[in-house]
Coordinates of N, CA and C in Angstrom, one line a residue:
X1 N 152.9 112.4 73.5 CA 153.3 111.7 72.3 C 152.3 111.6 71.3
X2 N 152.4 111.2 70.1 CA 151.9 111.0 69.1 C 149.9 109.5 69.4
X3 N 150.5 109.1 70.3 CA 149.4 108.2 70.7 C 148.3 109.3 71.0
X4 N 148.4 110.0 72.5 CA 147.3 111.1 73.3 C 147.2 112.0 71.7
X5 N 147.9 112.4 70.6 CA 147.1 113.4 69.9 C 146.1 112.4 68.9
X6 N 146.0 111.2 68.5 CA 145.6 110.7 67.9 C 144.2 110.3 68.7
X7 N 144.8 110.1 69.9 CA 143.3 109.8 71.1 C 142.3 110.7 71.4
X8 N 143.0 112.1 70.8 CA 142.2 113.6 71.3 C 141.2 113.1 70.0
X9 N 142.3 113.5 68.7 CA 141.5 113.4 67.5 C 140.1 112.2 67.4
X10 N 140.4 111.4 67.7 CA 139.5 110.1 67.7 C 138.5 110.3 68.7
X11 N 138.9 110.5 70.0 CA 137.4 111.4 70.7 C 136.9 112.4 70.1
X12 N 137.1 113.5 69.7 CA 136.8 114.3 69.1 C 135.7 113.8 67.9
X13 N 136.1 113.1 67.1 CA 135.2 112.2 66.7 C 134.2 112.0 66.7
X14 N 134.3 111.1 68.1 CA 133.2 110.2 68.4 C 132.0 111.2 69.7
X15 N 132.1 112.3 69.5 CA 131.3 113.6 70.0 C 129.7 112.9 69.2
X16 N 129.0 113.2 70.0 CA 127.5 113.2 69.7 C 127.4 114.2 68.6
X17 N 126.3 113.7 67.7 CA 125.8 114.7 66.9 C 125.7 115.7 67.3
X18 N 125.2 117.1 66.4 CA 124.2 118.2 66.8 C 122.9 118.0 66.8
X19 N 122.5 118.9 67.5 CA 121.1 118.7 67.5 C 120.5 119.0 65.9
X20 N 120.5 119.6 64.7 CA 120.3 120.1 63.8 C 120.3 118.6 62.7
X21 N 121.5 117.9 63.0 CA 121.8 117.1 62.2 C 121.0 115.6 63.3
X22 N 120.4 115.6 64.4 CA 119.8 114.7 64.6 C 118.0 115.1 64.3
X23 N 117.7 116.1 64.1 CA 116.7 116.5 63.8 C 116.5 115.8 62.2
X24 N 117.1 115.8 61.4 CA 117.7 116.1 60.2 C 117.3 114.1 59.9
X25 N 118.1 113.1 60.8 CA 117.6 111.8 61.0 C 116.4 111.3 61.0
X26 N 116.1 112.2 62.4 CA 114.4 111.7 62.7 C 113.6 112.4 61.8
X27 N 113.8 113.1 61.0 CA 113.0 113.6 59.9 C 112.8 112.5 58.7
X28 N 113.9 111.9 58.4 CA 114.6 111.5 57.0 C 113.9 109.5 57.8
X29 N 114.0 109.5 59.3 CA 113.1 108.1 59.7 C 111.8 108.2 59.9
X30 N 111.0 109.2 59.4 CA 109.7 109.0 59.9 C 108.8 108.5 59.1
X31 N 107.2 108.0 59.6 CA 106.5 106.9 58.6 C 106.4 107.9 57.4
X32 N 106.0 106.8 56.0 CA 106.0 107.7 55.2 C 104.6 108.4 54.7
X33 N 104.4 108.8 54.0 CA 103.3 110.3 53.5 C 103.0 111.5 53.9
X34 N 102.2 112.2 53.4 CA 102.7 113.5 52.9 C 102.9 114.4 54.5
X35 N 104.2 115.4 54.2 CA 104.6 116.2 55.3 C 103.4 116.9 56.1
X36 N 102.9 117.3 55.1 CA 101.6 118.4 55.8 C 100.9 117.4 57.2
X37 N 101.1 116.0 57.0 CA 99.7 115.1 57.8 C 101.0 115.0 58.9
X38 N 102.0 114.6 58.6 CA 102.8 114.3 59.5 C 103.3 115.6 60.6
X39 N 103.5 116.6 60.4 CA 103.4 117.6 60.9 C 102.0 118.4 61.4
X40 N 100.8 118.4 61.0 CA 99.6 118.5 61.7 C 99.7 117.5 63.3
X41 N 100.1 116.4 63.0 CA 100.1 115.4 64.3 C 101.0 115.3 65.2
X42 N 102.6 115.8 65.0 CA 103.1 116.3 65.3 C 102.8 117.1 66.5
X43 N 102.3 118.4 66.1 CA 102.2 119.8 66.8 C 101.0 119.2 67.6
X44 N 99.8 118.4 67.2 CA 99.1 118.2 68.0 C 99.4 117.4 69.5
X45 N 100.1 116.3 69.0 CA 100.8 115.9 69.9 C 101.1 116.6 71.3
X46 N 102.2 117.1 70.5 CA 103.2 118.5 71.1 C 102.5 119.1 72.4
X47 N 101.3 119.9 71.5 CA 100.1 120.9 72.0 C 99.9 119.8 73.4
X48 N 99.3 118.4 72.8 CA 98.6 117.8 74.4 C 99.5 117.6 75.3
X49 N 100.8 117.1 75.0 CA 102.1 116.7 76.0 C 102.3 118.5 77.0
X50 N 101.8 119.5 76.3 CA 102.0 120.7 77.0 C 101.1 120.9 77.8
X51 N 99.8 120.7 77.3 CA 98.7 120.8 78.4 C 98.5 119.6 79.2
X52 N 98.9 118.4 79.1 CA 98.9 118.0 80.4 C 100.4 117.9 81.2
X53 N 101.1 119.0 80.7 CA 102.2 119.7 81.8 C 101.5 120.6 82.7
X54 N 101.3 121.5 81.5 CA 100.5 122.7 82.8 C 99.5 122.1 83.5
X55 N 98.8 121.1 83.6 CA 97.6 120.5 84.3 C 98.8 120.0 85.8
X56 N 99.9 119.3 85.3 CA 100.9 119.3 86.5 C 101.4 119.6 87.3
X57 N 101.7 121.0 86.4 CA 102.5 122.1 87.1 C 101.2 122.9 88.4
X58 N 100.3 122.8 87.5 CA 98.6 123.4 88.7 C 98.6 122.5 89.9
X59 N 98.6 121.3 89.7 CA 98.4 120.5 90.8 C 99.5 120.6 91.7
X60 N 101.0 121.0 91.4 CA 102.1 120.9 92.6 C 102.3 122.4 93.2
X61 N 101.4 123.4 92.2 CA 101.9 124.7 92.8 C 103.2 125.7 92.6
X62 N 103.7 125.7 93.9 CA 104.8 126.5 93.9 C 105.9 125.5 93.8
X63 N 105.5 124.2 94.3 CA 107.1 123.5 94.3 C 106.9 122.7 92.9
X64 N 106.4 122.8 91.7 CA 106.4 122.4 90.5 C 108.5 122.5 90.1
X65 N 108.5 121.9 89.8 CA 109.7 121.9 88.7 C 109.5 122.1 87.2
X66 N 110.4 122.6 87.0 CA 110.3 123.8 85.1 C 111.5 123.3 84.8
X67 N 111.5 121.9 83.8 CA 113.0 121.7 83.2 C 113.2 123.1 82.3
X68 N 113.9 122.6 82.3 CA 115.2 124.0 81.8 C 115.8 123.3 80.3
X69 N 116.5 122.5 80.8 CA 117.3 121.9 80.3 C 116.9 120.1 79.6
X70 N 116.9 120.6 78.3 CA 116.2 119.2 77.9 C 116.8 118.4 76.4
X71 N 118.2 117.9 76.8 CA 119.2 117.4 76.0 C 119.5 115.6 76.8
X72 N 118.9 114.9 76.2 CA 119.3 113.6 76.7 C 121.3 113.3 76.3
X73 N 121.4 112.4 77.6 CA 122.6 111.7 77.7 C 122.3 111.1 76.0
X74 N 123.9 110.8 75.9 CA 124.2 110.1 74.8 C 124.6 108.7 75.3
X75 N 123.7 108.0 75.3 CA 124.2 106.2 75.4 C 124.4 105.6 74.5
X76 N 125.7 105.1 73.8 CA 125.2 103.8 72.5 C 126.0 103.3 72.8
X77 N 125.3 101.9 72.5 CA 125.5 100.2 72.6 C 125.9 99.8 70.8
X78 N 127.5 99.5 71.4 CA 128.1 99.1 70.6 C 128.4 97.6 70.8
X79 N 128.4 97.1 69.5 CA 128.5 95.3 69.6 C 127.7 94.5 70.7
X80 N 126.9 95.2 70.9 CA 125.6 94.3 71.9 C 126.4 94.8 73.4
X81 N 126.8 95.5 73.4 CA 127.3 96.0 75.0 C 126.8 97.5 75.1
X82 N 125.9 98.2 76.0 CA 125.5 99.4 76.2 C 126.4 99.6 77.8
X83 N 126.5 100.9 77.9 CA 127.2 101.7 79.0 C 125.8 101.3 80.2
X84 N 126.5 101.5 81.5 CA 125.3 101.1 82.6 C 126.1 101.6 83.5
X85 N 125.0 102.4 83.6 CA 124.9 103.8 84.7 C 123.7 103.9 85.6
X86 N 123.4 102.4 85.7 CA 122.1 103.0 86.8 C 122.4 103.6 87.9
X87 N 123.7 103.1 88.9 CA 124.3 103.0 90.2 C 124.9 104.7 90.0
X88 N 125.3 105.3 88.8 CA 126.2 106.2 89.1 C 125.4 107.7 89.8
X89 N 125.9 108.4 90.2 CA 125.3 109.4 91.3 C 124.6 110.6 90.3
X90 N 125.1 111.2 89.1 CA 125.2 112.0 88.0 C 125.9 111.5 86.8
X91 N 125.2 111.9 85.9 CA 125.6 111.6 84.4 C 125.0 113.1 84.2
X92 N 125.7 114.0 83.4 CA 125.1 115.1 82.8 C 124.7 114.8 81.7
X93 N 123.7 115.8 81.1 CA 122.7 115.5 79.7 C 123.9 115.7 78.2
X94 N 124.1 116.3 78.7 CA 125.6 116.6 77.2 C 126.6 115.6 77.7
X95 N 126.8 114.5 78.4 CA 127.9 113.6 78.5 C 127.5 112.6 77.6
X96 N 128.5 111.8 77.1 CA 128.2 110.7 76.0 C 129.0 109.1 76.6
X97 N 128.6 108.5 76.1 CA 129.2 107.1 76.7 C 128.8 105.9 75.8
X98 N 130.0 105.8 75.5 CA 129.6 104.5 74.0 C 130.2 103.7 74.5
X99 N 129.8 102.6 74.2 CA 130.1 100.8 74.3 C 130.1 100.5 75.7
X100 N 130.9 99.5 76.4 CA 131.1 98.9 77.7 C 131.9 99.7 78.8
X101 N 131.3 100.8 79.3 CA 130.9 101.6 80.0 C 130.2 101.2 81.6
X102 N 131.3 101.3 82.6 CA 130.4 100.6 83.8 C 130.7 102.0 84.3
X103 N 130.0 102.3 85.1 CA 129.7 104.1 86.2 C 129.4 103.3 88.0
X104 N 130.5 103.1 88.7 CA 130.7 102.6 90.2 C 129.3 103.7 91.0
X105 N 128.9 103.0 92.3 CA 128.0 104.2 93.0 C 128.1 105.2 93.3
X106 N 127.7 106.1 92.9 CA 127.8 107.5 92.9 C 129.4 108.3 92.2
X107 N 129.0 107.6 91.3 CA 129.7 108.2 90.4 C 129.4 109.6 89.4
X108 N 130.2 110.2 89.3 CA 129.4 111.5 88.1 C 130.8 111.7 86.7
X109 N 129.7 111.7 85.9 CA 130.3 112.3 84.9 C 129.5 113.7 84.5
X110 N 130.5 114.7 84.1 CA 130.1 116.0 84.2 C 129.8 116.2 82.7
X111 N 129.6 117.8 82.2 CA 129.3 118.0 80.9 C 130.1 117.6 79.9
X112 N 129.9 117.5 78.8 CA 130.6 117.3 77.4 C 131.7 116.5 77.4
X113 N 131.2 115.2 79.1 CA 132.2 114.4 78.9 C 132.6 112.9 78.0
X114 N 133.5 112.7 77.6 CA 133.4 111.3 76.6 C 133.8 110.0 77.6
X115 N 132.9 109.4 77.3 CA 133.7 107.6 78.5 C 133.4 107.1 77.2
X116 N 134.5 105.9 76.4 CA 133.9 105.2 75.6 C 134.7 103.8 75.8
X117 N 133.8 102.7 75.7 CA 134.1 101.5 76.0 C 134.1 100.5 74.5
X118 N 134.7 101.1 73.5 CA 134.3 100.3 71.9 C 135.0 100.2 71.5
X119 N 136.6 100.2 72.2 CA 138.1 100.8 71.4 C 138.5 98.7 71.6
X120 N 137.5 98.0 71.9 CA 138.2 96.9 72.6 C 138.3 96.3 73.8
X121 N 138.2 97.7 74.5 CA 138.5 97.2 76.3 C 137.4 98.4 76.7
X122 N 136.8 97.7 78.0 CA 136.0 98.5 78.6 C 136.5 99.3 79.4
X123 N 135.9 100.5 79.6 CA 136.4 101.7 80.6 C 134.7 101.4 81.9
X124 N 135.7 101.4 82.9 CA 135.2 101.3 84.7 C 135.2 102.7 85.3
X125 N 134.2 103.2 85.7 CA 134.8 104.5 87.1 C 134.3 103.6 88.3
X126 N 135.7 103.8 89.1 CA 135.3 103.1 90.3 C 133.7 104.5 91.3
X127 N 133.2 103.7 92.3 CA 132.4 103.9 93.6 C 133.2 105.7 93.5
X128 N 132.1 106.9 93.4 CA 132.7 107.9 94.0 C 133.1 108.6 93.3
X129 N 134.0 108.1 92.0 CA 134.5 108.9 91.9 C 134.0 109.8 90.7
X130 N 134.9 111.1 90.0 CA 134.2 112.3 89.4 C 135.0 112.4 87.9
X131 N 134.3 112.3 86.7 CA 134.8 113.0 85.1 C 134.9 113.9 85.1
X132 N 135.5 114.7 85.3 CA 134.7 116.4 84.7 C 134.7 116.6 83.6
X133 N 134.3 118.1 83.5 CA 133.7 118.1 82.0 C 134.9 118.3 81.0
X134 N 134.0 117.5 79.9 CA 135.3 117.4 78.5 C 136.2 116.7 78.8
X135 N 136.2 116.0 79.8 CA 137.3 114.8 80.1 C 137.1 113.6 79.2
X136 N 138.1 113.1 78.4 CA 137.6 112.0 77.5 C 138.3 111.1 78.3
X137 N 137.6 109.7 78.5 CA 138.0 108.6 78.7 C 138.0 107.2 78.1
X138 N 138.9 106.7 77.8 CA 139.0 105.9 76.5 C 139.4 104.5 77.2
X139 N 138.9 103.2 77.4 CA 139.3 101.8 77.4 C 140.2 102.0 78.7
X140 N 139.7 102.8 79.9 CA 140.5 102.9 81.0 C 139.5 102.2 82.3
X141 N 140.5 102.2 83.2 CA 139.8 101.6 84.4 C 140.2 102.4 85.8
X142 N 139.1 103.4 86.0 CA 139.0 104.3 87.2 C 138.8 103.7 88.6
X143 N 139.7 104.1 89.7 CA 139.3 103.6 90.4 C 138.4 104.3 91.2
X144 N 138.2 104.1 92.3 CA 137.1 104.5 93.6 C 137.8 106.1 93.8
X145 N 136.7 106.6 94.4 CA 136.8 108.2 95.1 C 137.9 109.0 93.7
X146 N 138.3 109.1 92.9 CA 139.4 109.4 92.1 C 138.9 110.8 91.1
X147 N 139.4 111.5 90.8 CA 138.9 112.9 90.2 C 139.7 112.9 89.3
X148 N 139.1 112.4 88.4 CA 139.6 112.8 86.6 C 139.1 114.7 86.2
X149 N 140.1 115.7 86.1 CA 139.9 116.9 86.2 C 139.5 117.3 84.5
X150 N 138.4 118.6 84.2 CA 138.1 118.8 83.5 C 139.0 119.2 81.8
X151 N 138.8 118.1 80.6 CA 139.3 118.4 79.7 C 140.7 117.3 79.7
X152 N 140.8 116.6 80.9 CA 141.6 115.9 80.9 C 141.3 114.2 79.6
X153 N 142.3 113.6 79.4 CA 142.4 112.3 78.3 C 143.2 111.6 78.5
X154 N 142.4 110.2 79.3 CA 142.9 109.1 79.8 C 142.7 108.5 78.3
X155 N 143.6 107.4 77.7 CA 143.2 106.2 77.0 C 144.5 105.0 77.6
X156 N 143.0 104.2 77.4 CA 144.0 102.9 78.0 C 145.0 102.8 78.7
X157 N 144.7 103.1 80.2 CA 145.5 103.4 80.9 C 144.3 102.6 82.6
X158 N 145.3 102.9 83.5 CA 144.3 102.2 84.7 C 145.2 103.6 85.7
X159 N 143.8 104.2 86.7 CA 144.2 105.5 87.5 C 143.5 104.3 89.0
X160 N 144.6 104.5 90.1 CA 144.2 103.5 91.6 C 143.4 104.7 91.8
X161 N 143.0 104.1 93.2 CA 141.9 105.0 94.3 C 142.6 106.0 94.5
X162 N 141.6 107.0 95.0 CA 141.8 108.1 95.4 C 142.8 108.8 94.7
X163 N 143.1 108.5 94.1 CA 144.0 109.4 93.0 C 143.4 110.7 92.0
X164 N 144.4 112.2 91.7 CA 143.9 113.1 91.3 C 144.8 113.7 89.9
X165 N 143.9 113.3 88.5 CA 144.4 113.6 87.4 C 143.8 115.3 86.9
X166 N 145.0 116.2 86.9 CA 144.7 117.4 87.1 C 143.8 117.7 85.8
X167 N 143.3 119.0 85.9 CA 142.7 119.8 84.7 C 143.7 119.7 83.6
X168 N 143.2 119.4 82.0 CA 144.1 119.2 80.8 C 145.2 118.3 81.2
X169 N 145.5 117.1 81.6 CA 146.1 116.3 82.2 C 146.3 115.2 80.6
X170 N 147.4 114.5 80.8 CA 147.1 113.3 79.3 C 147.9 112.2 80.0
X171 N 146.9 111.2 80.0 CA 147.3 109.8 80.2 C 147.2 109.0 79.1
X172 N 148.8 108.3 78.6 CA 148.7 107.4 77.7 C 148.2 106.1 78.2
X173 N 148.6 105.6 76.3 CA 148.2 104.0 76.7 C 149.6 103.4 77.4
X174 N 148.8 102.2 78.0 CA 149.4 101.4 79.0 C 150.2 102.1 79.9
X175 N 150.0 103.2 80.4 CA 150.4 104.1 81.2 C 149.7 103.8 83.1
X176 N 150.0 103.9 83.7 CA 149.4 103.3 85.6 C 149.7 104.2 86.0
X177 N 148.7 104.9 86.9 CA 148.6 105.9 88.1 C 148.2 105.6 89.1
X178 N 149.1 105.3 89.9 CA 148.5 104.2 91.4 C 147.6 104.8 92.4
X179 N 147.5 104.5 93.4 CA 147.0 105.1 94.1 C 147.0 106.1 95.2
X180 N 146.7 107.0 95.2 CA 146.3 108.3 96.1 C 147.3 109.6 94.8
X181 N 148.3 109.0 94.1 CA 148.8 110.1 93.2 C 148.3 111.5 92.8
X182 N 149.1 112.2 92.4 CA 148.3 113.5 91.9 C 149.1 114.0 90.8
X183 N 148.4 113.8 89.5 CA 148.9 115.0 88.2 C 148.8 116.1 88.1
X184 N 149.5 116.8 87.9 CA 149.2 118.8 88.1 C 148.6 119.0 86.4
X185 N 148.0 119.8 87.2 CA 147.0 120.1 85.6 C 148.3 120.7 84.5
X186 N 147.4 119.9 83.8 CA 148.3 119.8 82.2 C 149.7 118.5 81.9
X187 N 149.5 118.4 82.9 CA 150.8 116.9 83.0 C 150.6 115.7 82.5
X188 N 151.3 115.0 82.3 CA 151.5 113.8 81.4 C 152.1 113.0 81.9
X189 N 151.5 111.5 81.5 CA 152.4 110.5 81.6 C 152.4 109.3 80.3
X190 N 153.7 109.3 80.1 CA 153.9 109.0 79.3 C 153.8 107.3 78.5
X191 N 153.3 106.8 77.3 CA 152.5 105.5 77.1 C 153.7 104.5 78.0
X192 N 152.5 103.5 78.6 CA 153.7 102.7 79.1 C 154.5 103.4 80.9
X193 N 154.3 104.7 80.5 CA 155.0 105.0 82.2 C 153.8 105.0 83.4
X194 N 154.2 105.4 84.8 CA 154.0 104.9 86.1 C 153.9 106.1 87.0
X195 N 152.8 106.7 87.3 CA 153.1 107.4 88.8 C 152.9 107.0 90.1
X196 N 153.6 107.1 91.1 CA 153.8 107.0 92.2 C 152.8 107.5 93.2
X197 N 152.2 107.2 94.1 CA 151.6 108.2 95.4 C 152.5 109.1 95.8
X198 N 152.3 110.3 96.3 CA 152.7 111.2 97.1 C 153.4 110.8 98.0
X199 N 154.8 111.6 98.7 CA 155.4 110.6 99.9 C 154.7 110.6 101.4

């Protein structure tokens, strides 16, 4: 219905910058005088943060670790409420999570996924359970062990334990998915409706 396209659009949204246009910030915040001084110190910086990597990487050898991959999580604390993920198992670097945001133990949220807790009501992933990637979740409450499948869009809605919301899946608002249930990827339920467990 008309609610899930407006909740795509409005996630969509609320996507983290690019890197280009955050570059573009911390440029336009930094102390002021002239570029040339600011950039000499910069690179110098830079330069020692690298050599005392390789001085690192010397001392561990062969079992050194070589990030690869160097994109921080997006966390923002909206209205004095930040997301808290210590307990969760995985958060991927491209996932984003605004406002009141709880992540149960061992929880994961996967790549380019959205949890946002600012719409009003906070969103919960219970103990266990999995976002996948591009899954937006909006002002919902996940329960335990539960697999929200990739690309899928919960808003304001509540999914029980053990329950499985397929790939491209759309949960409206005030919509309940009890427990142990299963959505077939691309399926819906509709604002306000109810799925059942399996018999």
């Amino acid at each position: 219905g008309g609610c899930c396209v407006t909740a795509r659009r409005s996630a969509l949204a609320g996507m983290s910058i690019p890197a280009y246009a955050r570059q573009n910030l911390a440029w336009a915040a930094r102390p002021p005088g002239p570029q040339s001084f600011w950039h000499a110190v910069g690179t110098a910086v830079r330069g020692i943060g690298r050599q005392i990597d390789a001085v690192g990487v010397g001392l561990q050898g062969d079992c050194a670790y070589h990030e690869k991959l160097v994109m921080p999580v997006t966390a923002v604390a909206v209205g004095g409420k930040a997301p808290a993920i210590a307990a969760a198992g995985f958060v991927a670097p491209s996932a984003n999570l605004v406002g009141e945001v709880s992540m149960g133990e061992g929880a994961t949220a996967w790549y380019a996924s959205l949890l946002r807790g600012d719409c009003g009501k906070p969103t919960s992933v219970g103990a266990g359970s999995q976002i996948g990637d591009r899954a937006t979740v909006t002002s919902s409450q996940i329960g335990a062990k539960t697999w929200i499948g990739a690309g899928a869009t919960l808003v304001d809605c509540s999914v029980g334990d053990g329950a499985s919301i397929g790939l491209g899946a759309t949960v409206c608002a005030g919509a309940s998915v009890g427990d142990g249930a299963v959505l077939t990827a691309g399926g819906g339920v509709p604002a306000g409706g109810g799925g059942a467990p399996p018999p």
